[in-house]
PDB file of C-alpha atoms in Angstrom:
ATOM      1  CA  MET A   1      27.477   9.447  -0.183  1.00  0.00           C
ATOM      2  CA  PRO A   2      29.748  11.747   0.377  1.00  0.00           C
ATOM      3  CA  ALA A   3      30.846  12.834   3.941  1.00  0.00           C
ATOM      4  CA  SER A   4      29.186  17.080   3.267  1.00  0.00           C
ATOM      5  CA  ARG A   5      25.872  15.238   2.181  1.00  0.00           C
ATOM      6  CA  LEU A   6      25.685  12.613   5.239  1.00  0.00           C
ATOM      7  CA  ILE A   7      26.611  15.343   7.831  1.00  0.00           C
ATOM      8  CA  LYS A   8      24.055  17.676   6.018  1.00  0.00           C
ATOM      9  CA  THR A   9      20.901  15.383   6.066  1.00  0.00           C
ATOM     10  CA  ILE A  10      22.045  14.515  10.292  1.00  0.00           C
ATOM     11  CA  VAL A  11      21.815  18.818  10.629  1.00  0.00           C
ATOM     12  CA  ILE A  12      18.403  18.903   9.421  1.00  0.00           C
ATOM     13  CA  SER A  13      17.103  16.246  11.079  1.00  0.00           C
ATOM     14  CA  THR A  14      18.741  17.233  14.356  1.00  0.00           C
ATOM     15  CA  LEU A  15      16.716  20.256  13.539  1.00  0.00           C
ATOM     16  CA  GLY A  16      13.963  19.132  12.517  1.00  0.00           C
ATOM     17  CA  PHE A  17      13.317  16.560  15.548  1.00  0.00           C
ATOM     18  CA  MET A  18      14.499  19.838  17.743  1.00  0.00           C
ATOM     19  CA  LEU A  19      11.580  21.801  16.265  1.00  0.00           C
ATOM     20  CA  LEU A  20       9.356  19.390  17.133  1.00  0.00           C
ATOM     21  CA  ALA A  21      10.138  18.150  20.406  1.00  0.00           C
ATOM     22  CA  PRO A  22       9.224  21.191  22.749  1.00  0.00           C
ATOM     23  CA  PRO A  23       5.922  21.905  21.661  1.00  0.00           C
ATOM     24  CA  LEU A  24       5.058  18.164  21.814  1.00  0.00           C
ATOM     25  CA  MET A  25       6.671  18.091  25.623  1.00  0.00           C
ATOM     26  CA  ALA A  26       4.835  21.393  26.714  1.00  0.00           C
ATOM     27  CA  LYS A  27       1.024  20.241  26.691  1.00  0.00           C
ATOM     28  CA  PRO A  28      -0.409  18.114  29.120  1.00  0.00           C
ATOM     29  CA  PRO A  29      -1.482  14.825  27.679  1.00  0.00           C
ATOM     30  CA  TYR A  30      -5.528  14.625  26.854  1.00  0.00           C
ATOM     31  CA  ASP A  31      -6.274  12.620  29.876  1.00  0.00           C
ATOM     32  CA  LYS A  32      -5.328  14.652  32.585  1.00  0.00           C
ATOM     33  CA  GLY A  33      -8.594  16.766  33.069  1.00  0.00           C
ATOM     34  CA  LYS A  34      -9.822  17.416  29.894  1.00  0.00           C
ATOM     35  CA  GLY A  35     -10.346  14.381  28.219  1.00  0.00           C
ATOM     36  CA  TYR A  36      -9.429  13.222  25.198  1.00  0.00           C
ATOM     37  CA  PRO A  37     -10.801  15.154  22.378  1.00  0.00           C
ATOM     38  CA  GLY A  38     -13.121  13.367  19.668  1.00  0.00           C
ATOM     39  CA  LYS A  39     -13.302  12.980  16.035  1.00  0.00           C
ATOM     40  CA  GLU A  40     -15.384  16.010  15.715  1.00  0.00           C
ATOM     41  CA  ASP A  41     -13.732  18.708  17.567  1.00  0.00           C
ATOM     42  CA  HIS A  42      -9.720  17.591  16.867  1.00  0.00           C
ATOM     43  CA  GLU A  43      -9.487  19.378  14.009  1.00  0.00           C
ATOM     44  CA  ASP A  44     -10.892  23.172  15.333  1.00  0.00           C
ATOM     45  CA  ARG A  45      -8.018  22.263  18.001  1.00  0.00           C
ATOM     46  CA  GLU A  46      -5.538  25.308  18.439  1.00  0.00           C
ATOM     47  CA  ASP A  47      -2.783  22.161  19.199  1.00  0.00           C
ATOM     48  CA  TRP A  48      -3.170  20.606  16.436  1.00  0.00           C
ATOM     49  CA  GLN A  49      -2.375  23.989  14.612  1.00  0.00           C
ATOM     50  CA  ASP A  50       0.292  24.332  15.879  1.00  0.00           C
ATOM     51  CA  LEU A  51       1.481  20.912  16.055  1.00  0.00           C
ATOM     52  CA  GLU A  52       0.706  21.230  12.085  1.00  0.00           C
ATOM     53  CA  ASP A  53       3.161  24.972  11.863  1.00  0.00           C
ATOM     54  CA  VAL A  54       6.105  22.811  13.699  1.00  0.00           C
ATOM     55  CA  ILE A  55       5.770  20.390  11.191  1.00  0.00           C
ATOM     56  CA  ASN A  56       5.985  23.209   8.430  1.00  0.00           C
ATOM     57  CA  LEU A  57       8.844  24.740  10.480  1.00  0.00           C
ATOM     58  CA  ALA A  58      10.486  21.294   9.561  1.00  0.00           C
ATOM     59  CA  GLY A  59      10.783  21.952   6.467  1.00  0.00           C
ATOM     60  CA  LEU A  60       8.383  19.109   5.057  1.00  0.00           C
ATOM     61  CA  ILE A  61       7.047  19.899   1.553  1.00  0.00           C
ATOM     62  CA  THR A  62       4.328  19.201  -0.382  1.00  0.00           C
ATOM     63  CA  ALA A  63       4.341  17.231  -3.438  1.00  0.00           C
ATOM     64  CA  SER A  64       3.887  19.011  -6.142  1.00  0.00           C
ATOM     65  CA  ILE A  65       1.572  16.959  -8.145  1.00  0.00           C
ATOM     66  CA  SER A  66      -1.696  16.171  -7.770  1.00  0.00           C
ATOM     67  CA  VAL A  67      -3.515  12.602  -7.044  1.00  0.00           C
ATOM     68  CA  SER A  68      -5.017  12.767 -10.533  1.00  0.00           C
ATOM     69  CA  ASP A  69      -2.074  13.443 -12.420  1.00  0.00           C
ATOM     70  CA  ALA A  70      -0.144  10.731 -10.717  1.00  0.00           C
ATOM     71  CA  ARG A  71      -2.843   7.770 -11.265  1.00  0.00           C
ATOM     72  CA  ARG A  72      -3.378   9.121 -14.608  1.00  0.00           C
ATOM     73  CA  ILE A  73       1.062   8.362 -14.916  1.00  0.00           C
ATOM     74  CA  ALA A  74       0.407   4.634 -12.711  1.00  0.00           C
ATOM     75  CA  VAL A  75      -2.553   3.979 -14.947  1.00  0.00           C
ATOM     76  CA  ASP A  76      -0.376   4.891 -18.473  1.00  0.00           C
ATOM     77  CA  ASN A  77       2.305   2.749 -17.200  1.00  0.00           C
ATOM     78  CA  ASN A  78       0.045   0.005 -15.865  1.00  0.00           C
ATOM     79  CA  PHE A  79       1.091  -0.146 -12.526  1.00  0.00           C
ATOM     80  CA  THR A  80      -2.215  -0.535 -11.190  1.00  0.00           C
ATOM     81  CA  GLY A  81      -4.492  -3.230  -9.622  1.00  0.00           C
ATOM     82  CA  TYR A  82      -2.502  -3.199  -6.088  1.00  0.00           C
ATOM     83  CA  LYS A  83      -4.290  -4.277  -2.804  1.00  0.00           C
ATOM     84  CA  PRO A  84      -4.894  -1.743  -0.382  1.00  0.00           C
ATOM     85  CA  LEU A  85      -3.588  -2.164   3.086  1.00  0.00           C
ATOM     86  CA  PRO A  86      -6.058  -2.266   6.263  1.00  0.00           C
ATOM     87  CA  PRO A  87      -7.524   0.143   6.800  1.00  0.00           C
ATOM     88  CA  GLY A  88      -6.353   0.617  10.205  1.00  0.00           C
ATOM     89  CA  ILE A  89      -2.752   0.819   9.465  1.00  0.00           C
ATOM     90  CA  ARG A  90      -3.567   2.865   6.592  1.00  0.00           C
ATOM     91  CA  LYS A  91      -5.395   5.387   8.862  1.00  0.00           C
ATOM     92  CA  ASN A  92      -1.381   5.727  10.027  1.00  0.00           C
ATOM     93  CA  LEU A  93      -0.301   7.339   6.839  1.00  0.00           C
ATOM     94  CA  ALA A  94      -0.297  11.585   7.565  1.00  0.00           C
ATOM     95  CA  ARG A  95       1.924  14.089   6.858  1.00  0.00           C
ATOM     96  CA  GLY A  96       4.361  14.426   9.667  1.00  0.00           C
ATOM     97  CA  LYS A  97       4.562  11.440  11.111  1.00  0.00           C
ATOM     98  CA  PRO A  98       6.889   8.771  10.753  1.00  0.00           C
ATOM     99  CA  LEU A  99       6.419   5.480   8.604  1.00  0.00           C
ATOM    100  CA  PRO A 100       4.768   3.073  11.096  1.00  0.00           C
ATOM    101  CA  PRO A 101       6.904   0.004  11.021  1.00  0.00           C
ATOM    102  CA  GLY A 102       7.095  -2.844  10.062  1.00  0.00           C
ATOM    103  CA  ILE A 103       5.084  -1.466   7.272  1.00  0.00           C
ATOM    104  CA  ALA A 104       4.704  -3.338   3.431  1.00  0.00           C
ATOM    105  CA  LYS A 105       6.448  -0.512   1.592  1.00  0.00           C
ATOM    106  CA  THR A 106       8.424  -0.956  -1.618  1.00  0.00           C
ATOM    107  CA  LYS A 107      10.194   1.887  -4.160  1.00  0.00           C
ATOM    108  CA  ALA A 108       7.934   3.700  -6.169  1.00  0.00           C
ATOM    109  CA  PRO A 109       8.296   1.685  -9.670  1.00  0.00           C
ATOM    110  CA  SER A 110      11.285   2.494 -12.019  1.00  0.00           C
ATOM    111  CA  GLY A 111       9.136   3.417 -14.895  1.00  0.00           C
ATOM    112  CA  MET A 112       7.127   6.628 -13.040  1.00  0.00           C
ATOM    113  CA  LEU A 113      10.067   7.701 -11.302  1.00  0.00           C
ATOM    114  CA  GLY A 114      11.221  10.106 -14.181  1.00  0.00           C
ATOM    115  CA  GLN A 115       7.946  11.703 -14.524  1.00  0.00           C
ATOM    116  CA  LEU A 116       7.461  12.122 -10.869  1.00  0.00           C
ATOM    117  CA  PRO A 117       8.882  15.419  -9.410  1.00  0.00           C
ATOM    118  CA  SER A 118      12.519  14.760  -7.501  1.00  0.00           C
ATOM    119  CA  TYR A 119      12.719  16.585  -4.475  1.00  0.00           C
ATOM    120  CA  GLU A 120      16.236  16.289  -2.639  1.00  0.00           C
ATOM    121  CA  GLY A 121      16.618  14.402   0.284  1.00  0.00           C
ATOM    122  CA  TYR A 122      13.075  13.311  -0.390  1.00  0.00           C
ATOM    123  CA  GLU A 123      12.240   9.772  -1.853  1.00  0.00           C
ATOM    124  CA  TRP A 124       8.855   8.295  -3.121  1.00  0.00           C
ATOM    125  CA  GLU A 125       7.324   4.768  -2.091  1.00  0.00           C
ATOM    126  CA  VAL A 126       4.340   2.531  -2.286  1.00  0.00           C
ATOM    127  CA  ALA A 127       2.214   1.243   0.577  1.00  0.00           C
ATOM    128  CA  GLY A 128      -0.770  -0.443  -1.009  1.00  0.00           C
ATOM    129  CA  THR A 129      -2.519   1.361  -3.437  1.00  0.00           C
ATOM    130  CA  ASP A 130      -1.199   5.101  -2.133  1.00  0.00           C
ATOM    131  CA  LEU A 131       2.052   6.941  -3.137  1.00  0.00           C
ATOM    132  CA  LEU A 132       4.271   8.459  -0.085  1.00  0.00           C
ATOM    133  CA  LEU A 133       6.292  11.032  -0.299  1.00  0.00           C
ATOM    134  CA  ILE A 134       9.331  10.226   1.827  1.00  0.00           C
ATOM    135  CA  LEU A 135      11.733  12.344   4.313  1.00  0.00           C
ATOM    136  CA  ILE A 136      15.030  10.113   4.034  1.00  0.00           C
ATOM    137  CA  ALA A 137      16.014  11.164   7.211  1.00  0.00           C
ATOM    138  CA  GLY A 138      13.569  10.381   9.909  1.00  0.00           C
ATOM    139  CA  HIS A 139      11.406   8.159   7.918  1.00  0.00           C
ATOM    140  CA  VAL A 140       8.808  10.966   8.013  1.00  0.00           C
ATOM    141  CA  ILE A 141       5.846  10.985   5.604  1.00  0.00           C
ATOM    142  CA  ALA A 142       5.928  13.977   3.488  1.00  0.00           C
ATOM    143  CA  ASP A 143       2.957  13.716   1.427  1.00  0.00           C
ATOM    144  CA  VAL A 144       0.319  10.985   1.115  1.00  0.00           C
ATOM    145  CA  LEU A 145      -1.736  10.975  -2.473  1.00  0.00           C
ATOM    146  CA  GLU A 146      -4.491   8.353  -1.999  1.00  0.00           C
ATOM    147  CA  ASN A 147      -5.358   5.570  -3.745  1.00  0.00           C
ATOM    148  CA  VAL A 148      -2.608   6.266  -6.975  1.00  0.00           C
ATOM    149  CA  PHE A 149      -2.473   2.453  -8.082  1.00  0.00           C
ATOM    150  CA  GLU A 150      -5.986   1.138  -7.066  1.00  0.00           C
TER     151      GLU A 150
END
C-alpha cells in the first residue's frame, strides 16, 4: 500500500471517529432516570436519528445494488447454500456498527466480485447468508444485504 494511500486512510478514519465520539458521549445513559427505550419506540427517538446523521456525516456509503440483484448474481454463480449466523450474532450486523469480533466472515467469492459495485476503501465480505459492505478502515459495516447466499 503506498504511503499516501495509507495516510489518507488514517486521516479519514480519524475524522470519522472524531465525528462519532462527541454526540455519543453527550447524552446520559438510558438507565439514568429515563429507563431504557423499548423496541417499539427506539426508531422514533430523536437520539437514534442523530446517531444516524452522524454515521452519514462520517462518510459511510450505501451499496448501489439491491438484495435481489446480489441474490441473482449469487444464484447464477452457484454461491448458495450457506448456513445462516445464529440470531444473536446476526442482530449485531447493522449499518454503522463495527464488525463484531470473532464473527466467521470471509471475502466475497472472487467470481462474484467482478459483478458487484466497487468502492474505494470498502470491501465485500460474507457473514453467514449475508453480504456485507465493510469500510476497511475501522471495519465498520456500511451496508448489509440479507439472505443473498441462502
